[in-house]
PDB file of C-alpha atoms in Angstrom:
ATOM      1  CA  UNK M   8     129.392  66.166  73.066  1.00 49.00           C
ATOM      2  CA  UNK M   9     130.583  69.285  71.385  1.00 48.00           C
ATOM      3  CA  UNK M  10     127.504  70.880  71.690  1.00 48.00           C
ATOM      4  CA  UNK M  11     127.117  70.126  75.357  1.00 40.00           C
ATOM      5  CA  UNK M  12     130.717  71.712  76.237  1.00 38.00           C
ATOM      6  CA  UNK M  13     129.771  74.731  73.631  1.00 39.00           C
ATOM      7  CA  UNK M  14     126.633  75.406  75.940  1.00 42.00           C
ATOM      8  CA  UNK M  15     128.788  74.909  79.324  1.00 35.00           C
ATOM      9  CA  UNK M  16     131.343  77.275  78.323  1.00 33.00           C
ATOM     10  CA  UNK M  17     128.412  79.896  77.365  1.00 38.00           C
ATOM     11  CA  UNK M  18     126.638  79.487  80.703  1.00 39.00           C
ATOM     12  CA  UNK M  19     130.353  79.813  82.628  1.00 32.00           C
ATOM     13  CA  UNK M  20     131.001  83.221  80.473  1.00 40.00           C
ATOM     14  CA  UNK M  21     127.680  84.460  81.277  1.00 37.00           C
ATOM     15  CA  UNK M  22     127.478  83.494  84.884  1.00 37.00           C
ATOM     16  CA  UNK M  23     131.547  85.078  85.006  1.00 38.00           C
ATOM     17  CA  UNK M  24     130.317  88.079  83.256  1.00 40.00           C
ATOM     18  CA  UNK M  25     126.904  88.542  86.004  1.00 37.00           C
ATOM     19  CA  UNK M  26     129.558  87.714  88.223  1.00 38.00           C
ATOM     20  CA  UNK M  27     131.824  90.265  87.053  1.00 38.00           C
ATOM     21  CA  UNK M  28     128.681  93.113  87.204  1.00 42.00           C
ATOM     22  CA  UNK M  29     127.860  92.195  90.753  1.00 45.00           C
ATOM     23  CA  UNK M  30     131.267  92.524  91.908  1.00 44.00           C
ATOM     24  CA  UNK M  31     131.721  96.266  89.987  1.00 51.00           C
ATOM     25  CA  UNK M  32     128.219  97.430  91.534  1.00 53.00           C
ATOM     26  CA  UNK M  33     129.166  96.920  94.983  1.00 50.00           C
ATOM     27  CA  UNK M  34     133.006  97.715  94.892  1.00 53.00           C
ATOM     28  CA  UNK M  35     131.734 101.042  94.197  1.00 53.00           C
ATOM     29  CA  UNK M  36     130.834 101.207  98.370  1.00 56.00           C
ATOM     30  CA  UNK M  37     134.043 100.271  99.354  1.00 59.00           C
ATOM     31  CA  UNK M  38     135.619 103.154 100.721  1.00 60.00           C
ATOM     32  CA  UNK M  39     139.067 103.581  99.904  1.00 66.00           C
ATOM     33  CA  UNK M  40     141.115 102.675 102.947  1.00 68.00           C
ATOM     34  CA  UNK M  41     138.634 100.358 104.190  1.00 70.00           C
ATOM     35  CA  UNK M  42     140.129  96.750 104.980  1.00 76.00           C
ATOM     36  CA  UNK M  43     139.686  93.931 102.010  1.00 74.00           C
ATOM     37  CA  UNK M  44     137.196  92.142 104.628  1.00 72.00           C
ATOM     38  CA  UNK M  45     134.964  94.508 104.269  1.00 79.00           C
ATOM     39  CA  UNK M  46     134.118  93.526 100.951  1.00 81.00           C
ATOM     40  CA  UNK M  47     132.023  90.943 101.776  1.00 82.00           C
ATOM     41  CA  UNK M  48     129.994  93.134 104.016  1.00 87.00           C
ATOM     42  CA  UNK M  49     129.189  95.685 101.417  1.00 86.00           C
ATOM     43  CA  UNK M  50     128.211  92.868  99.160  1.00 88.00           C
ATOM     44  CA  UNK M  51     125.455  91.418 101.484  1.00 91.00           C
ATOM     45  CA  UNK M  52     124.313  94.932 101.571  1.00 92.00           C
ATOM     46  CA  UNK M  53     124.079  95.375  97.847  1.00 91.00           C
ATOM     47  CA  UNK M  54     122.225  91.648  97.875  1.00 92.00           C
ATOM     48  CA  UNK M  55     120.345  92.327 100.338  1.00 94.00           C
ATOM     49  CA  UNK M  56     118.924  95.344  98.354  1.00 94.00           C
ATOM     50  CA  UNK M  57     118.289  93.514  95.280  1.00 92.00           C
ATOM     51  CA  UNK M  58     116.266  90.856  97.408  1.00 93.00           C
ATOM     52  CA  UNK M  59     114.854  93.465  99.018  1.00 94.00           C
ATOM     53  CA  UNK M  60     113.213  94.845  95.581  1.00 93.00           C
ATOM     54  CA  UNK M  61     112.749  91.331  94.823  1.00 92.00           C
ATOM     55  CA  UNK M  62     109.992  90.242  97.478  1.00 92.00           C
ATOM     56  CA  UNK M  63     108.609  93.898  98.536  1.00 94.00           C
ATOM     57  CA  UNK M  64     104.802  94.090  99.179  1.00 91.00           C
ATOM     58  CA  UNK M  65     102.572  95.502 101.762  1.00 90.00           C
ATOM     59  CA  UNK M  66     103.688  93.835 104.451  1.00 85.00           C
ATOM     60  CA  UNK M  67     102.584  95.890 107.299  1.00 82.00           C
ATOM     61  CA  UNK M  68      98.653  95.664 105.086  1.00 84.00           C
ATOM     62  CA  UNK M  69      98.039  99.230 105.412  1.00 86.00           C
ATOM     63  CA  UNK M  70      97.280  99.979 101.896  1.00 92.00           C
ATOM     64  CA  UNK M  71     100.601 100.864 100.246  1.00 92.00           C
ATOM     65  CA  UNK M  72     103.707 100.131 100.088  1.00 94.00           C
ATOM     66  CA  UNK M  73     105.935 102.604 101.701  1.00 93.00           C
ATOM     67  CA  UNK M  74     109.029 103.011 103.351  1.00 93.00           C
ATOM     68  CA  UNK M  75     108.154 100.700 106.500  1.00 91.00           C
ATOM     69  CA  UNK M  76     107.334  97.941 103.838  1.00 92.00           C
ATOM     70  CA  UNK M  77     110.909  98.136 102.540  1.00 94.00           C
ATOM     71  CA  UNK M  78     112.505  98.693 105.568  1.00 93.00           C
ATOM     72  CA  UNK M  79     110.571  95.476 107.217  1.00 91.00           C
ATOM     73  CA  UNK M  80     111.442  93.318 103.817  1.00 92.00           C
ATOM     74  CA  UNK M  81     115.177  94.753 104.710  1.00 94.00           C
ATOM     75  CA  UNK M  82     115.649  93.403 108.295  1.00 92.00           C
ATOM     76  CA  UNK M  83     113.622  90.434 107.491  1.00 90.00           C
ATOM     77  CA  UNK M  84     116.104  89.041 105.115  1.00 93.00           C
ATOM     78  CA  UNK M  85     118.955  90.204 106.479  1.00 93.00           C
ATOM     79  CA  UNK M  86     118.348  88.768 110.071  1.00 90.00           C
ATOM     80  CA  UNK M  87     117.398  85.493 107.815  1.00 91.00           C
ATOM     81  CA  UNK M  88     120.327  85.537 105.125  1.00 92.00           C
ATOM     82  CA  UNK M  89     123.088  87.543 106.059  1.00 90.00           C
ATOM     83  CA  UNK M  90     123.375  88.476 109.941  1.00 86.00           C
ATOM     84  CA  UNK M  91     126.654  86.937 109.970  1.00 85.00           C
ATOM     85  CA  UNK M  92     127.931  89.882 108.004  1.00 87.00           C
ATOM     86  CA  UNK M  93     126.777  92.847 110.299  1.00 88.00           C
ATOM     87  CA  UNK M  94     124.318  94.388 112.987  1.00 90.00           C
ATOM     88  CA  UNK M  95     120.876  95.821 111.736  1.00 92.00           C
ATOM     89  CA  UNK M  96     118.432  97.779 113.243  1.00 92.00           C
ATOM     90  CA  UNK M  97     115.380  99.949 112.169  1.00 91.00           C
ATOM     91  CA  UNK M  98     115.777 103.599 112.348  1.00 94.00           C
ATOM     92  CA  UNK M  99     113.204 106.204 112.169  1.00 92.00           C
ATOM     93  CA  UNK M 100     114.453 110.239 110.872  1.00 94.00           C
ATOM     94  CA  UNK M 101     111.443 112.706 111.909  1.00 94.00           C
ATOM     95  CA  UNK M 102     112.629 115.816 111.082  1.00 93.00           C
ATOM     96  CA  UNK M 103     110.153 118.773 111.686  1.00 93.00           C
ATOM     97  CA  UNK M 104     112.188 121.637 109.715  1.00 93.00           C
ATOM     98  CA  UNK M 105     112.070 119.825 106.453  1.00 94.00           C
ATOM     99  CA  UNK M 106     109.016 116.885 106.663  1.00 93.00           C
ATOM    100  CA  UNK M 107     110.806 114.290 106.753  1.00 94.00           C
ATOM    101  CA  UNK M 108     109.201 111.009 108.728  1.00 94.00           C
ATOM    102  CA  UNK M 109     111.328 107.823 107.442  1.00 94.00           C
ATOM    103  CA  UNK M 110     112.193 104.957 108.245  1.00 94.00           C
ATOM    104  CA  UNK M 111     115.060 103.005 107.221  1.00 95.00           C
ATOM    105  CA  UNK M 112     117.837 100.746 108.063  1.00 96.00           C
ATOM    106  CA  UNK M 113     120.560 101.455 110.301  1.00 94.00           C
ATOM    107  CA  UNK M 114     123.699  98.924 110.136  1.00 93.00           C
ATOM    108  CA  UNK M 115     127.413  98.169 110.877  1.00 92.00           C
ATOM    109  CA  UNK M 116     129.663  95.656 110.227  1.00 89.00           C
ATOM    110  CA  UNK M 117     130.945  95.149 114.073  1.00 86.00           C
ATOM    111  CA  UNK M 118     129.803  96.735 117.542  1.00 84.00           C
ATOM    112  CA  UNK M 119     132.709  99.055 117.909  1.00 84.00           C
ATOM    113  CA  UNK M 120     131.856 100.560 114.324  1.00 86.00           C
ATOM    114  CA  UNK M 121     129.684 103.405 113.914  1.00 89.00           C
ATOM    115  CA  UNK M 122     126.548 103.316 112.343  1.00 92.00           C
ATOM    116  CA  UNK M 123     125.790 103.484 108.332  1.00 92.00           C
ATOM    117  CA  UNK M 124     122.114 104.396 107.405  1.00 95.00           C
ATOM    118  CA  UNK M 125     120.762 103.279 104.904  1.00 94.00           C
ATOM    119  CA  UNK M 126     117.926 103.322 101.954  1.00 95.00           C
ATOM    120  CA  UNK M 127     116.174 100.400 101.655  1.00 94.00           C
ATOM    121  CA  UNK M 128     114.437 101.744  98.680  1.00 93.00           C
ATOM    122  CA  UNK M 129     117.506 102.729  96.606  1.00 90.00           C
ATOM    123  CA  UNK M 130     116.725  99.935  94.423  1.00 90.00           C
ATOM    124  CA  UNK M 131     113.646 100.521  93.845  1.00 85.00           C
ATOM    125  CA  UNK M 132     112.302  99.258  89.936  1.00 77.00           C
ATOM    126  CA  UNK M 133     115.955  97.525  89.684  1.00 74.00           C
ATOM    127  CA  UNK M 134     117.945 100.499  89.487  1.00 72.00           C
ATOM    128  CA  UNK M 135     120.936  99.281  91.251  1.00 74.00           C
ATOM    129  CA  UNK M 136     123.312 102.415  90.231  1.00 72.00           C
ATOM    130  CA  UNK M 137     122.173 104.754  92.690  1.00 75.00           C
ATOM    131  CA  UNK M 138     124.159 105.000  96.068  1.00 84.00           C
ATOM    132  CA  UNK M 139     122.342 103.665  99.275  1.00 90.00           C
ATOM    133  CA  UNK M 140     123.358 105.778 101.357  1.00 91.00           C
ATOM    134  CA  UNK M 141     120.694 107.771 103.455  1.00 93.00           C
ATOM    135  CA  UNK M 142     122.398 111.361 102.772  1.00 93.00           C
ATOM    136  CA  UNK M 143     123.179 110.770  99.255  1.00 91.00           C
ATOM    137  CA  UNK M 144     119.137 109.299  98.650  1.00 91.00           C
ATOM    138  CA  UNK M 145     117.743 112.560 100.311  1.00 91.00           C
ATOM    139  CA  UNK M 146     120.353 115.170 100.391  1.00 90.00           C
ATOM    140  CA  UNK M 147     117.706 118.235 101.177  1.00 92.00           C
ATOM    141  CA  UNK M 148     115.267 116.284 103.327  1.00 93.00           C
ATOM    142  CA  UNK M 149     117.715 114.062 105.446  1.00 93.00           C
ATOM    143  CA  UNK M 150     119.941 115.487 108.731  1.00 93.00           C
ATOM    144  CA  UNK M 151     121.687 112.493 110.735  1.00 92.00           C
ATOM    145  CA  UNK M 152     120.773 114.765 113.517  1.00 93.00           C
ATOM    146  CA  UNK M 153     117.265 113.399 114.029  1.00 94.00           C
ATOM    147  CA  UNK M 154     117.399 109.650 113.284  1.00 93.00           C
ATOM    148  CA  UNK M 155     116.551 107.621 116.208  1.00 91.00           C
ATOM    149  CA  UNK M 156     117.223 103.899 116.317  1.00 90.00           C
ATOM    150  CA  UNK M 157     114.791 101.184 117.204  1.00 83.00           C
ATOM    151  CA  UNK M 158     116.344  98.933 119.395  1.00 75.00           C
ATOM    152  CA  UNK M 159     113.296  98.164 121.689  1.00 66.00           C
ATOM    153  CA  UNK M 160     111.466  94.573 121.416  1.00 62.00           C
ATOM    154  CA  UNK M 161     108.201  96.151 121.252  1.00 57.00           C
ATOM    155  CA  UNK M 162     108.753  98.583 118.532  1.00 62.00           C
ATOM    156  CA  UNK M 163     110.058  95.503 116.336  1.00 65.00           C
ATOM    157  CA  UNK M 164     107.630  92.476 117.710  1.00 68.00           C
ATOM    158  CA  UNK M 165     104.927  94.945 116.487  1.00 66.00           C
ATOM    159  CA  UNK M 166     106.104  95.205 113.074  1.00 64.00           C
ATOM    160  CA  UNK M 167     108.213  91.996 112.572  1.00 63.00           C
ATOM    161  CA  UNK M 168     104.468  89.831 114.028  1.00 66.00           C
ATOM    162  CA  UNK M 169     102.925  91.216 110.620  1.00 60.00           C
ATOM    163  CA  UNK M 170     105.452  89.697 108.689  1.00 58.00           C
ATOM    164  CA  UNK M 171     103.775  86.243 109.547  1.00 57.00           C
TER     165      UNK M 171
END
């Protein structure tokens, strides 16, 4: 019996402790002033990321996986798992002065909200301690100026029919 309890209170400090890291990682995106519901929000994003890393493969089966892979895996799961926590969309940045063709996830918690983009590559190979953000993930490449988002049902029935 004493073993038992010894090996329940080592699971409940190690689940409180994974917990604990969760809950640091994605506090870090709550912006100071922003309202405590919020928090919830910003964790689905952070989860969302993770799961994101978790199940990425070529899902679009053009060779490689690339940014419309992780963006697809993105709005998949979230429209699945967590569109009860804020709107997503797919958003493309083609910007002809520095390169830049991306694509990438735009989201907000509410309608009347503005828009946050997004990286859904930021945790790429597990590293979870980079910021998401889309300015702070390509600070020389990326201008807000040029992102255009994808709204239209045949741009996503294209991509979202190879996820079958």
């Amino acid at each position: 019996m004493k073993t038992k309890f010894a090996i329940f209170l080592c699971i409940l400090f190690l689940s409180a402790n994974s917990f604990s890291q969760s809950l640091d990682n994605y506090q870090r995106y709550r912006f100071t002033g922003e309202p405590q519901y919020k928090e919830a929000y910003r964790k689905a994003i952070y989860d969302c990321l993770l799961a994101t890393s978790k199940y990425i493969c070529d899902v679009n089966n053009d060779g490689d996986i690339n940014c419309q892979d992780w963006t697809l895996v993105f709005y998949k799961l979230w429209k699945q798992n967590y569109s009860s926590k804020g709107i997503v969309e797919m958003a493309l940045n083609v910007n002809p002065n520095t390169g830049m063709n991306h694509m990438f996830i735009a989201i907000k918690y509410a309608s009347i909200c503005d828009w946050e983009f997004i990286e859904p590559q930021a945790f790429e190979n597990g590293n979870c301690n980079r910021s998401y953000f889309m300015e702070d993930y390509w600070p020389k490449k990326y201008n807000p100026f040029f992102n255009e988002i994808k709204t239209d049902y045949l741009y996503k029935n294209y991509f979202l029919n190879k996820l079958k």
